[in-house]
Amino acid sequence: MKCKLCEREIIEKEFCLFHRYAYDKIKKGYVIWVEALDINWKDYLNEIEKNSLTGRWAKEVIKFIKE
Ligand SMILES: [Zn+2]
């Protein structure tokens, strides 16, 4: 099975190692944001997508989650 976002083999669920790692980071980041800003999941994704510090892997994952 191939990752939903690239040609690598799936490690866990629908993602390869890199996209899975990025996904975990996005989820962990959300827990922190919710406590600080009372933001919802969709707004959070929009915010980090706009952030220039967000890496390429994470941006691909965000695009996938939002669809
Ligand atoms: Zn991948």
PDB file of C-alpha atoms and ligand atoms in Angstrom:
ATOM      1  CA  MET A   1       0.000   0.000   0.000  1.00  0.00           C
ATOM      2  CA  LYS A   2       1.153   3.491  -0.863  1.00  0.00           C
ATOM      3  CA  CYS A   3       0.837   6.628   1.249  1.00  0.00           C
ATOM      4  CA  LYS A   4      -2.150   8.816   0.371  1.00  0.00           C
ATOM      5  CA  LEU A   5       0.168  11.733  -0.273  1.00  0.00           C
ATOM      6  CA  CYS A   6       3.266  10.274  -1.900  1.00  0.00           C
ATOM      7  CA  GLU A   7       4.758   7.134  -3.373  1.00  0.00           C
ATOM      8  CA  ARG A   8       6.240   5.738  -0.176  1.00  0.00           C
ATOM      9  CA  GLU A   9       4.975   2.637   1.577  1.00  0.00           C
ATOM     10  CA  ILE A  10       2.445   3.107   4.383  1.00  0.00           C
ATOM     11  CA  ILE A  11       3.776   2.782   7.912  1.00  0.00           C
ATOM     12  CA  GLU A  12       0.640   3.445   9.901  1.00  0.00           C
ATOM     13  CA  LYS A  13      -2.965   4.171   8.835  1.00  0.00           C
ATOM     14  CA  GLU A  14      -2.924   5.978   5.497  1.00  0.00           C
ATOM     15  CA  PHE A  15       0.451   7.709   5.693  1.00  0.00           C
ATOM     16  CA  CYS A  16       4.120   6.940   5.190  1.00  0.00           C
ATOM     17  CA  LEU A  17       6.661   7.644   7.930  1.00  0.00           C
ATOM     18  CA  PHE A  18       7.166  11.298   6.943  1.00  0.00           C
ATOM     19  CA  HIS A  19       3.521  12.212   6.522  1.00  0.00           C
ATOM     20  CA  ARG A  20       2.571  10.219   9.614  1.00  0.00           C
ATOM     21  CA  TYR A  21       5.153  12.140  11.627  1.00  0.00           C
ATOM     22  CA  ALA A  22       3.865  15.442  10.280  1.00  0.00           C
ATOM     23  CA  TYR A  23       0.303  14.419  11.132  1.00  0.00           C
ATOM     24  CA  ASP A  24       1.281  13.587  14.716  1.00  0.00           C
ATOM     25  CA  LYS A  25       2.961  16.962  15.061  1.00  0.00           C
ATOM     26  CA  ILE A  26      -0.139  18.738  13.774  1.00  0.00           C
ATOM     27  CA  LYS A  27      -2.339  16.909  16.270  1.00  0.00           C
ATOM     28  CA  LYS A  28      -0.010  17.583  19.190  1.00  0.00           C
ATOM     29  CA  GLY A  29       0.229  21.233  18.222  1.00  0.00           C
ATOM     30  CA  TYR A  30      -3.546  21.512  18.222  1.00  0.00           C
ATOM     31  CA  VAL A  31      -3.778  20.408  21.862  1.00  0.00           C
ATOM     32  CA  ILE A  32      -1.485  23.291  22.805  1.00  0.00           C
ATOM     33  CA  TRP A  33      -3.324  25.831  20.623  1.00  0.00           C
ATOM     34  CA  VAL A  34      -6.737  24.890  21.997  1.00  0.00           C
ATOM     35  CA  GLU A  35      -5.588  25.517  25.548  1.00  0.00           C
ATOM     36  CA  ALA A  36      -4.026  28.857  24.669  1.00  0.00           C
ATOM     37  CA  LEU A  37      -6.437  30.223  22.075  1.00  0.00           C
ATOM     38  CA  ASP A  38      -9.707  28.301  22.217  1.00  0.00           C
ATOM     39  CA  ILE A  39      -9.460  27.692  18.487  1.00  0.00           C
ATOM     40  CA  ASN A  40     -11.309  25.016  16.526  1.00  0.00           C
ATOM     41  CA  TRP A  41      -9.687  22.323  14.409  1.00  0.00           C
ATOM     42  CA  LYS A  42     -10.501  23.947  11.061  1.00  0.00           C
ATOM     43  CA  ASP A  43      -9.245  27.390  12.084  1.00  0.00           C
ATOM     44  CA  TYR A  44      -6.131  25.798  13.516  1.00  0.00           C
ATOM     45  CA  LEU A  45      -5.407  24.034  10.223  1.00  0.00           C
ATOM     46  CA  ASN A  46      -5.905  27.287   8.308  1.00  0.00           C
ATOM     47  CA  GLU A  47      -3.555  29.121  10.650  1.00  0.00           C
ATOM     48  CA  ILE A  48      -0.706  26.642  10.466  1.00  0.00           C
ATOM     49  CA  GLU A  49      -1.159  26.268   6.736  1.00  0.00           C
ATOM     50  CA  LYS A  50      -0.526  30.008   6.362  1.00  0.00           C
ATOM     51  CA  ASN A  51       2.487  29.858   8.676  1.00  0.00           C
ATOM     52  CA  SER A  52       5.745  29.956   6.750  1.00  0.00           C
ATOM     53  CA  LEU A  53       7.403  27.846   9.448  1.00  0.00           C
ATOM     54  CA  THR A  54       5.135  24.921   8.685  1.00  0.00           C
ATOM     55  CA  GLY A  55       7.072  22.358   6.697  1.00  0.00           C
ATOM     56  CA  ARG A  56       6.246  20.838   3.345  1.00  0.00           C
ATOM     57  CA  TRP A  57       5.201  17.490   4.792  1.00  0.00           C
ATOM     58  CA  ALA A  58       2.807  19.125   7.203  1.00  0.00           C
ATOM     59  CA  LYS A  59       1.285  21.314   4.488  1.00  0.00           C
ATOM     60  CA  GLU A  60       0.564  18.273   2.355  1.00  0.00           C
ATOM     61  CA  VAL A  61      -1.086  16.580   5.315  1.00  0.00           C
ATOM     62  CA  ILE A  62      -3.178  19.680   6.087  1.00  0.00           C
ATOM     63  CA  LYS A  63      -4.399  19.828   2.502  1.00  0.00           C
ATOM     64  CA  PHE A  64      -5.369  16.189   2.708  1.00  0.00           C
ATOM     65  CA  ILE A  65      -7.223  16.539   6.038  1.00  0.00           C
ATOM     66  CA  LYS A  66      -9.164  19.570   4.803  1.00  0.00           C
ATOM     67  CA  GLU A  67     -10.503  17.835   1.725  1.00  0.00           C
TER      68      GLU A  67
HETATM   69 ZN    ZN B   1       3.744  10.070   2.340  1.00  0.00          ZN
END
